[in-house]
mmCIF file of C-alpha atoms in Angstrom:
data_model
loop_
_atom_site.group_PDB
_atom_site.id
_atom_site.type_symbol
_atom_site.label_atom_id
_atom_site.label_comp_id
_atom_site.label_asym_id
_atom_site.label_seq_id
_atom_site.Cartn_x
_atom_site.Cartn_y
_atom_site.Cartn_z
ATOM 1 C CA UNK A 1 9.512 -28.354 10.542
ATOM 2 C CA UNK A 2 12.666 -26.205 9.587
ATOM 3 C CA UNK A 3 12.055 -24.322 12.873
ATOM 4 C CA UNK A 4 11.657 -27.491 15.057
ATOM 5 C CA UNK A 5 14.900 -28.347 13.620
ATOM 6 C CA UNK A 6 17.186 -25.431 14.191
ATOM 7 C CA UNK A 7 15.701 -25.415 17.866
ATOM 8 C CA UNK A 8 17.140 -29.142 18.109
ATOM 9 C CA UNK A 9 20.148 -28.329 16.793
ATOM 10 C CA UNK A 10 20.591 -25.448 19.208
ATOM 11 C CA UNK A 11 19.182 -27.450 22.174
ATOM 12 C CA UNK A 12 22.106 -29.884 21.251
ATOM 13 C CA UNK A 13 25.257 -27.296 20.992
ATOM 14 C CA UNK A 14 23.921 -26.063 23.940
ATOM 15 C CA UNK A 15 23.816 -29.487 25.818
ATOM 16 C CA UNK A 16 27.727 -30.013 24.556
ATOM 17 C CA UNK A 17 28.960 -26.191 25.281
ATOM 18 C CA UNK A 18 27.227 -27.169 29.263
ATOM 19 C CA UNK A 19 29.218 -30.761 28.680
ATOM 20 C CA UNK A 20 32.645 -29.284 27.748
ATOM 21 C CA UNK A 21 32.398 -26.194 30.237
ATOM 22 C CA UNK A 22 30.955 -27.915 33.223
ATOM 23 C CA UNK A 23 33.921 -29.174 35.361
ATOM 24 C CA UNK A 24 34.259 -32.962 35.202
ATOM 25 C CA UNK A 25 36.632 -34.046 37.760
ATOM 26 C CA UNK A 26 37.258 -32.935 41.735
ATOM 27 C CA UNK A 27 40.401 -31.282 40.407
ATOM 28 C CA UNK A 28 38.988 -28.889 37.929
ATOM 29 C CA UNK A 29 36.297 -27.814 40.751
ATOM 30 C CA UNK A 30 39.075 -27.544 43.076
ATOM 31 C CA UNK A 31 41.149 -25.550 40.562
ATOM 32 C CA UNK A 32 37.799 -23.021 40.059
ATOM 33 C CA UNK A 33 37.277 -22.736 43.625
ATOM 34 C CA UNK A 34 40.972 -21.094 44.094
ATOM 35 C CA UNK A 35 40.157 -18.909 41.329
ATOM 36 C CA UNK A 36 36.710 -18.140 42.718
ATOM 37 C CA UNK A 37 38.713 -17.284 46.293
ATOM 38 C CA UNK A 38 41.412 -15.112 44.792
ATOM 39 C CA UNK A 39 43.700 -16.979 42.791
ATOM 40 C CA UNK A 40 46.974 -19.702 44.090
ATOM 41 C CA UNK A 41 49.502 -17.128 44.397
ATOM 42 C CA UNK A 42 47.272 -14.293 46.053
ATOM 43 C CA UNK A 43 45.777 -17.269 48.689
ATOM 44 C CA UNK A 44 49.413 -18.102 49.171
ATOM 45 C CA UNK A 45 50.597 -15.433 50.013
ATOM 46 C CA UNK A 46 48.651 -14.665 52.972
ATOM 47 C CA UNK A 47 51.264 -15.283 56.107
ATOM 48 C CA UNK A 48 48.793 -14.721 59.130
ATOM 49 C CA UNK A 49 45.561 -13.305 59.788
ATOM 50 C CA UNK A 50 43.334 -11.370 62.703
ATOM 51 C CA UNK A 51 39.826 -11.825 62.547
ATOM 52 C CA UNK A 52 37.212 -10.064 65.346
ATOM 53 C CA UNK A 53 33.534 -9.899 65.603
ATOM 54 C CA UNK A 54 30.576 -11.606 67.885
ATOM 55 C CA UNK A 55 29.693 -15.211 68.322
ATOM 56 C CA UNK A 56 26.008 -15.857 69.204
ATOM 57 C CA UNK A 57 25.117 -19.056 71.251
ATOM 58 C CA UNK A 58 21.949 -19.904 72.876
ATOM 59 C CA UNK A 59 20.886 -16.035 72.203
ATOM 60 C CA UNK A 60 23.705 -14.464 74.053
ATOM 61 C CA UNK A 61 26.313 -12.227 72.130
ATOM 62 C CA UNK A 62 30.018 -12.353 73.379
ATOM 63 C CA UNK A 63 33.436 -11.230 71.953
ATOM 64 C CA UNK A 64 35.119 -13.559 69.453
ATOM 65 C CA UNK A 65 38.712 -13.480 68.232
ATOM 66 C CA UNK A 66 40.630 -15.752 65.781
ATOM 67 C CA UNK A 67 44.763 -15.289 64.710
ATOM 68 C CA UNK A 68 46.214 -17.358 62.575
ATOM 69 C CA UNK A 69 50.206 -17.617 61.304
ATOM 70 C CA UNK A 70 50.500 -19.857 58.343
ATOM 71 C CA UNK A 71 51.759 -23.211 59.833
ATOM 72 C CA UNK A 72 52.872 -22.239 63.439
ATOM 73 C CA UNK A 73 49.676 -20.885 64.925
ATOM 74 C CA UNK A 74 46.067 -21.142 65.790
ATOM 75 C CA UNK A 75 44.469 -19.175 68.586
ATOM 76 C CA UNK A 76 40.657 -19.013 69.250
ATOM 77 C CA UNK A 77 39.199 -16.761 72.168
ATOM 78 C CA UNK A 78 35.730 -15.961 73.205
ATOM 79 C CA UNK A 79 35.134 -13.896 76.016
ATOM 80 C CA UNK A 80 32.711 -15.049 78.951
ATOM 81 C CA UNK A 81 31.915 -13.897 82.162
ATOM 82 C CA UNK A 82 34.556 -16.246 83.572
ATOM 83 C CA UNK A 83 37.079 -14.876 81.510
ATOM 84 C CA UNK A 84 38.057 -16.270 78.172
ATOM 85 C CA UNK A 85 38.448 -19.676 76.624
ATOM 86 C CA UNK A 86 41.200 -20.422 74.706
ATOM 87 C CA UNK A 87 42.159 -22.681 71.925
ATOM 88 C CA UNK A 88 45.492 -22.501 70.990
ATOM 89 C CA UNK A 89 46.659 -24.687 68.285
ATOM 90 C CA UNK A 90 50.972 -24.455 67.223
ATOM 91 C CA UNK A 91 53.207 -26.120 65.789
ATOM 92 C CA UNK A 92 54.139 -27.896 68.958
ATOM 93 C CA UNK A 93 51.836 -28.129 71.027
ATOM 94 C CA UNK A 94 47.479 -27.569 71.854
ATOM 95 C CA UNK A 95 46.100 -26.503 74.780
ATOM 96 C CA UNK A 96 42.828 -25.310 76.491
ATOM 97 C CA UNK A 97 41.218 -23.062 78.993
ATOM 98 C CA UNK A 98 37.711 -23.194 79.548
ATOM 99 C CA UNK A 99 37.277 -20.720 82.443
ATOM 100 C CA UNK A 100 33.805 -21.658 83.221
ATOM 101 C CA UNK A 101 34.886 -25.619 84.159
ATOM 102 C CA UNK A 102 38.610 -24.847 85.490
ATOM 103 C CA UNK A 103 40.908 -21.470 85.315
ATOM 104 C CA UNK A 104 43.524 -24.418 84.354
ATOM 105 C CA UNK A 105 45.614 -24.615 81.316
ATOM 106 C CA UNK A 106 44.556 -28.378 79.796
ATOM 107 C CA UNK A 107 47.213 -29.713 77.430
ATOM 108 C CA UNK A 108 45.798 -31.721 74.700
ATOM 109 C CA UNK A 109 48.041 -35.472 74.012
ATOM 110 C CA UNK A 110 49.988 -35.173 71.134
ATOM 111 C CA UNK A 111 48.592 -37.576 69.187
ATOM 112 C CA UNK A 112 45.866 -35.588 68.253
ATOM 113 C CA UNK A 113 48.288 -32.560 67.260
ATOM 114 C CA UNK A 114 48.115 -33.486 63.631
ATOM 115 C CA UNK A 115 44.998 -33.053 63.190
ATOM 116 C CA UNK A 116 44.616 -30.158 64.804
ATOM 117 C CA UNK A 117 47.173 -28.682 63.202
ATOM 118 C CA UNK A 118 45.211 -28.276 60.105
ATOM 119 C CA UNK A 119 44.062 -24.751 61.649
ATOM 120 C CA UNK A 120 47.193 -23.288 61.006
ATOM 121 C CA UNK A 121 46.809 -23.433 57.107
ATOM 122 C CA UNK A 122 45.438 -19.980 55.963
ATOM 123 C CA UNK A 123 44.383 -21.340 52.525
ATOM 124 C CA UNK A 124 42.794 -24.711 53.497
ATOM 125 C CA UNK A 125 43.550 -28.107 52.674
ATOM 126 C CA UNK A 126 41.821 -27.659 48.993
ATOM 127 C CA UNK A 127 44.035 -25.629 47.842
ATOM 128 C CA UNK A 128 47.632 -27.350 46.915
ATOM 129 C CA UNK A 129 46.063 -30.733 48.324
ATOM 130 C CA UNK A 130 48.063 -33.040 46.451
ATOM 131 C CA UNK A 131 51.432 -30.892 47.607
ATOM 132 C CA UNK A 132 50.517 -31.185 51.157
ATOM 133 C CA UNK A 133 49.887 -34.983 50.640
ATOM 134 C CA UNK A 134 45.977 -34.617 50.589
ATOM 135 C CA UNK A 135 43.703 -36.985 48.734
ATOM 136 C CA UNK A 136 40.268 -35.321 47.336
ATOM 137 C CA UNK A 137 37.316 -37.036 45.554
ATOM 138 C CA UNK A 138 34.084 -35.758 44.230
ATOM 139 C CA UNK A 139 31.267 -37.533 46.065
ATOM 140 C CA UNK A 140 28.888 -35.979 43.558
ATOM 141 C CA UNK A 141 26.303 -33.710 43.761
ATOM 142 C CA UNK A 142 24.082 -32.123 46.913
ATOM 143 C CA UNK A 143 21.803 -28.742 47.394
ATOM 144 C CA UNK A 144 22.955 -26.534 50.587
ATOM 145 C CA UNK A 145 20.162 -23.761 51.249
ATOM 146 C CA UNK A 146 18.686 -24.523 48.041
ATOM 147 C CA UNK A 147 22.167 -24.180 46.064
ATOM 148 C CA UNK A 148 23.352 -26.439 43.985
ATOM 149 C CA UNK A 149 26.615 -28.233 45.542
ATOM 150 C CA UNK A 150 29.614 -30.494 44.802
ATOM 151 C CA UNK A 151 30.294 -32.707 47.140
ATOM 152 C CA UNK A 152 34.143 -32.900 48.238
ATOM 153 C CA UNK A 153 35.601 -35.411 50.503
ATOM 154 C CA UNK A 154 39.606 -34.317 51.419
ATOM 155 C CA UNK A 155 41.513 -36.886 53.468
ATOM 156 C CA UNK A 156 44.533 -34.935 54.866
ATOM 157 C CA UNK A 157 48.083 -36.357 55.390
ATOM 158 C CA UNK A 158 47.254 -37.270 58.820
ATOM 159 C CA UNK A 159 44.256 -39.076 57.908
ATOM 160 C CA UNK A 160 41.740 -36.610 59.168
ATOM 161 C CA UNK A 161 38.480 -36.764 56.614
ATOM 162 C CA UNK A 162 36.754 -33.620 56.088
ATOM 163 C CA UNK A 163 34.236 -32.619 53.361
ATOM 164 C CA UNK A 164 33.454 -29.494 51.866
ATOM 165 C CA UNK A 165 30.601 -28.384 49.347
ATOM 166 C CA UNK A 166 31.396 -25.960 46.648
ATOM 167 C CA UNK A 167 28.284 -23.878 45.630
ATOM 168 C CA UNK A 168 28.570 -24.607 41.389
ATOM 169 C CA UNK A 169 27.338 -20.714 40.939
ATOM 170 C CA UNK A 170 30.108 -18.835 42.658
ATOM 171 C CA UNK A 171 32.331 -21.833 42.969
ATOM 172 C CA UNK A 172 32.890 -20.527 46.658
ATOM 173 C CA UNK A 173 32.606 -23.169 49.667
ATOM 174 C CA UNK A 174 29.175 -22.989 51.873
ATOM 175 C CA UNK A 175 29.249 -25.940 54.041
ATOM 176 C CA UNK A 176 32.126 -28.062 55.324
ATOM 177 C CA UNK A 177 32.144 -30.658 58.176
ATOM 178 C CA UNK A 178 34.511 -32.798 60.015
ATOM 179 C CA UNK A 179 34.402 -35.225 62.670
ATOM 180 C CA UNK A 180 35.685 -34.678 66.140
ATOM 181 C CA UNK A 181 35.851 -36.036 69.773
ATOM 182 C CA UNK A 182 33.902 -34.583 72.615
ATOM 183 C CA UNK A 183 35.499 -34.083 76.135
ATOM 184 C CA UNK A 184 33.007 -37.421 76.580
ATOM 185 C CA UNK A 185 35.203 -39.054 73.700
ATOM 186 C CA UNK A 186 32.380 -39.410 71.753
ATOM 187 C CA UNK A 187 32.910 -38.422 67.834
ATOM 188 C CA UNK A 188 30.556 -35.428 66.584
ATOM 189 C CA UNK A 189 30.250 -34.306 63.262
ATOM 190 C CA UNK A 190 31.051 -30.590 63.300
ATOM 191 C CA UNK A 191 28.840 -28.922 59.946
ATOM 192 C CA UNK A 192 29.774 -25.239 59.351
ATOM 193 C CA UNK A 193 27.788 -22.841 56.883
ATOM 194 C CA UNK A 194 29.588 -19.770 55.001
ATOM 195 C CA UNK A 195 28.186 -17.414 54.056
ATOM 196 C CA UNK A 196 28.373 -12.936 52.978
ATOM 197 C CA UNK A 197 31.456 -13.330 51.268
ATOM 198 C CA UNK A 198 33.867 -9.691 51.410
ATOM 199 C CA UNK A 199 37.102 -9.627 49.470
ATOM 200 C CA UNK A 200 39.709 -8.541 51.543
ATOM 201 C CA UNK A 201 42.927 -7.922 50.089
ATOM 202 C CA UNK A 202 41.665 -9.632 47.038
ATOM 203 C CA UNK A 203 40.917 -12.820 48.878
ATOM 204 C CA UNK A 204 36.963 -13.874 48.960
ATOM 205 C CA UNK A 205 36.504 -14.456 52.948
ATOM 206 C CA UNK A 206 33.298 -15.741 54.314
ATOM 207 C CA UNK A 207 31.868 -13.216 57.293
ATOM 208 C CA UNK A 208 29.478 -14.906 58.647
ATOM 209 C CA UNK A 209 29.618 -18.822 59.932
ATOM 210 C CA UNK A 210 27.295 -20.996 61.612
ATOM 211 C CA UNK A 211 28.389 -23.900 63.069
ATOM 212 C CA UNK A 212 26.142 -27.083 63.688
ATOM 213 C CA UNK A 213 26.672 -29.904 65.434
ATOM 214 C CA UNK A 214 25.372 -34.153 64.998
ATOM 215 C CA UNK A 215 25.182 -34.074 68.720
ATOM 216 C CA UNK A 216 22.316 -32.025 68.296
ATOM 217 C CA UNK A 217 20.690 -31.856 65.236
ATOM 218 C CA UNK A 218 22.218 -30.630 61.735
ATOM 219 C CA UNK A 219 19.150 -28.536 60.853
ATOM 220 C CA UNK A 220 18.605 -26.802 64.376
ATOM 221 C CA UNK A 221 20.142 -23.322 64.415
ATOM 222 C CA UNK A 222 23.760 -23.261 66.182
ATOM 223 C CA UNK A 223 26.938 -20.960 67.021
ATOM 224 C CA UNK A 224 26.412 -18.392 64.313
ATOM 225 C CA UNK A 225 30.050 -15.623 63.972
ATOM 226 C CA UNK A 226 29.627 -12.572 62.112
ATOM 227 C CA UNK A 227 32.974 -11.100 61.689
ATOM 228 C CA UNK A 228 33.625 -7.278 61.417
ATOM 229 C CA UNK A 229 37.060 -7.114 61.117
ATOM 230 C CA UNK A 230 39.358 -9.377 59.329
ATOM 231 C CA UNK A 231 43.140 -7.881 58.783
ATOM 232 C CA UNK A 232 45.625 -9.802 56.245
ATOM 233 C CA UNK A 233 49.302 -10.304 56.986
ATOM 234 C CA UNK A 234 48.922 -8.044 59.814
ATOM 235 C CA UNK A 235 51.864 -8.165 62.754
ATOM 236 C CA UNK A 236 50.867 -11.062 65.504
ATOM 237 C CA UNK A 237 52.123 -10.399 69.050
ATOM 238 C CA UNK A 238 54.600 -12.988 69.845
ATOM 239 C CA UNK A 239 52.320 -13.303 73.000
ATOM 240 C CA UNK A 240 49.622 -14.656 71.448
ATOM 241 C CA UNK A 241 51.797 -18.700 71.093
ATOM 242 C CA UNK A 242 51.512 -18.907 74.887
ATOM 243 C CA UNK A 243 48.569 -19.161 76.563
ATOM 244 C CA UNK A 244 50.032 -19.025 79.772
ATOM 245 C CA UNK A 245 50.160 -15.005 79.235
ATOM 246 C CA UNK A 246 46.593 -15.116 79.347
ATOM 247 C CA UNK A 247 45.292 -13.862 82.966
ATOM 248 C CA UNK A 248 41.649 -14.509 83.676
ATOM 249 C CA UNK A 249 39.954 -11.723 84.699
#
């Protein structure tokens, strides 16, 4: 009886160390995540980024490239037989080519600049959300390839919604989806997985990323990128803002 005793007792500081140790609010999961990624002032102080590897759709491999510049740029370009397409996403202005449709550059309207723009921010909108002018709240609890999840909805300053689910093991984000409108201006829910996290420069960075689509179906496989090259406050050409120097080949 003695025995059956101490075990309750333990069972029960155990149950309060899990109660007072657990994270209890979206900004102490928040706060663990940053840790988790590298810490504020090391996530911070990353000023641009170049990022290389393969993107895989429908079973064909092509050339993917991705450079970022902390609030003034975000260019996307994956090579096809056309020549590339282009996303380019600044501070000004966002713009298109997709080769394959029309060698044309195709503006995007400004009003949907904002939203956009949320590309350009190396360390996400989690991290410093309320300084930005973000809103988070924990939607609770989900399982994302069989891992244990919070659930975080962040509604930016321009009123873009996005959520984001924070594995509670490693405290490091595996899923995230947003809404956004097709070229038939219908909205699609854009799901992304992360996954083989490499520090780099002391900063956790997901390598590989599959991206999934409503317009399909969210459990079907999708776009998967394995990056094998990712460079941290490197020098950006000065090229690289217009995409008029791009030349189709």
């Amino acid at each position: 009886r003695l025995g059956n005793l101490l075990l309750f007792g333990l069972f029960i500081i155990l149950l309060l160390a899990v109660q007072f140790t657990s994270p209890r609010t979206v900004e102490e999961i928040i706060e663990k995540f940053v840790v988790a990624r590298g810490g504020n002032s090391n996530l911070l102080s990353v000023k641009s980024i170049y990022m290389e590897g393969v993107i895989e759709i429908q079973g064909k491999g092509s050339a993917i490239r991705m450079i970022k510049v902390q609030d003034k740029l975000s260019r996307t370009e994956i090579e096809t037989s056309a020549g590339n397409t282009v996303l380019l996403i600044t501070d000004r202005e966002a713009c298109t080519i997709f080769p394959l449709i029309s060698p044309a550059v195709n503006k995007l309207p400004l009003e949907s600049l904002a939203e956009l723009q949320i590309e350009t921010d190396l360390c996400g909108p989690l991290v410093d959300h309320l300084e930005k002018g973000h809103k988070a709240e924990l939607l609770g609890k989900d399982t994302v390839d069989g891992n244990p999840s919070y659930k975080i909805k962040i509604t930016t300053k321009s009123g873009k919604v996005m959520k984001y689910w924070i594995d509670t093991g490693t405290y490091l984000v595996n899923k995230s989806s947003a809404v956004h409108l097709s070229r038939k201006n219908i909205n699609i829910d854009s799901i992304v997985f992360y996954g083989n996290y490499k520090k780099i420069n002391g900063i956790q960075f997901a390598h590989t990323i599959e991206i999934r689509s409503s317009e399909t179906n969210e459990s079907a496989s999708g776009e998967e990128i394995t990056f094998n090259t990712i460079l941290v406050n490197t020098i950006i050409d000065p090229s690289m803002f217009i995409i008029n120097n791009y030349h189709n080949k």
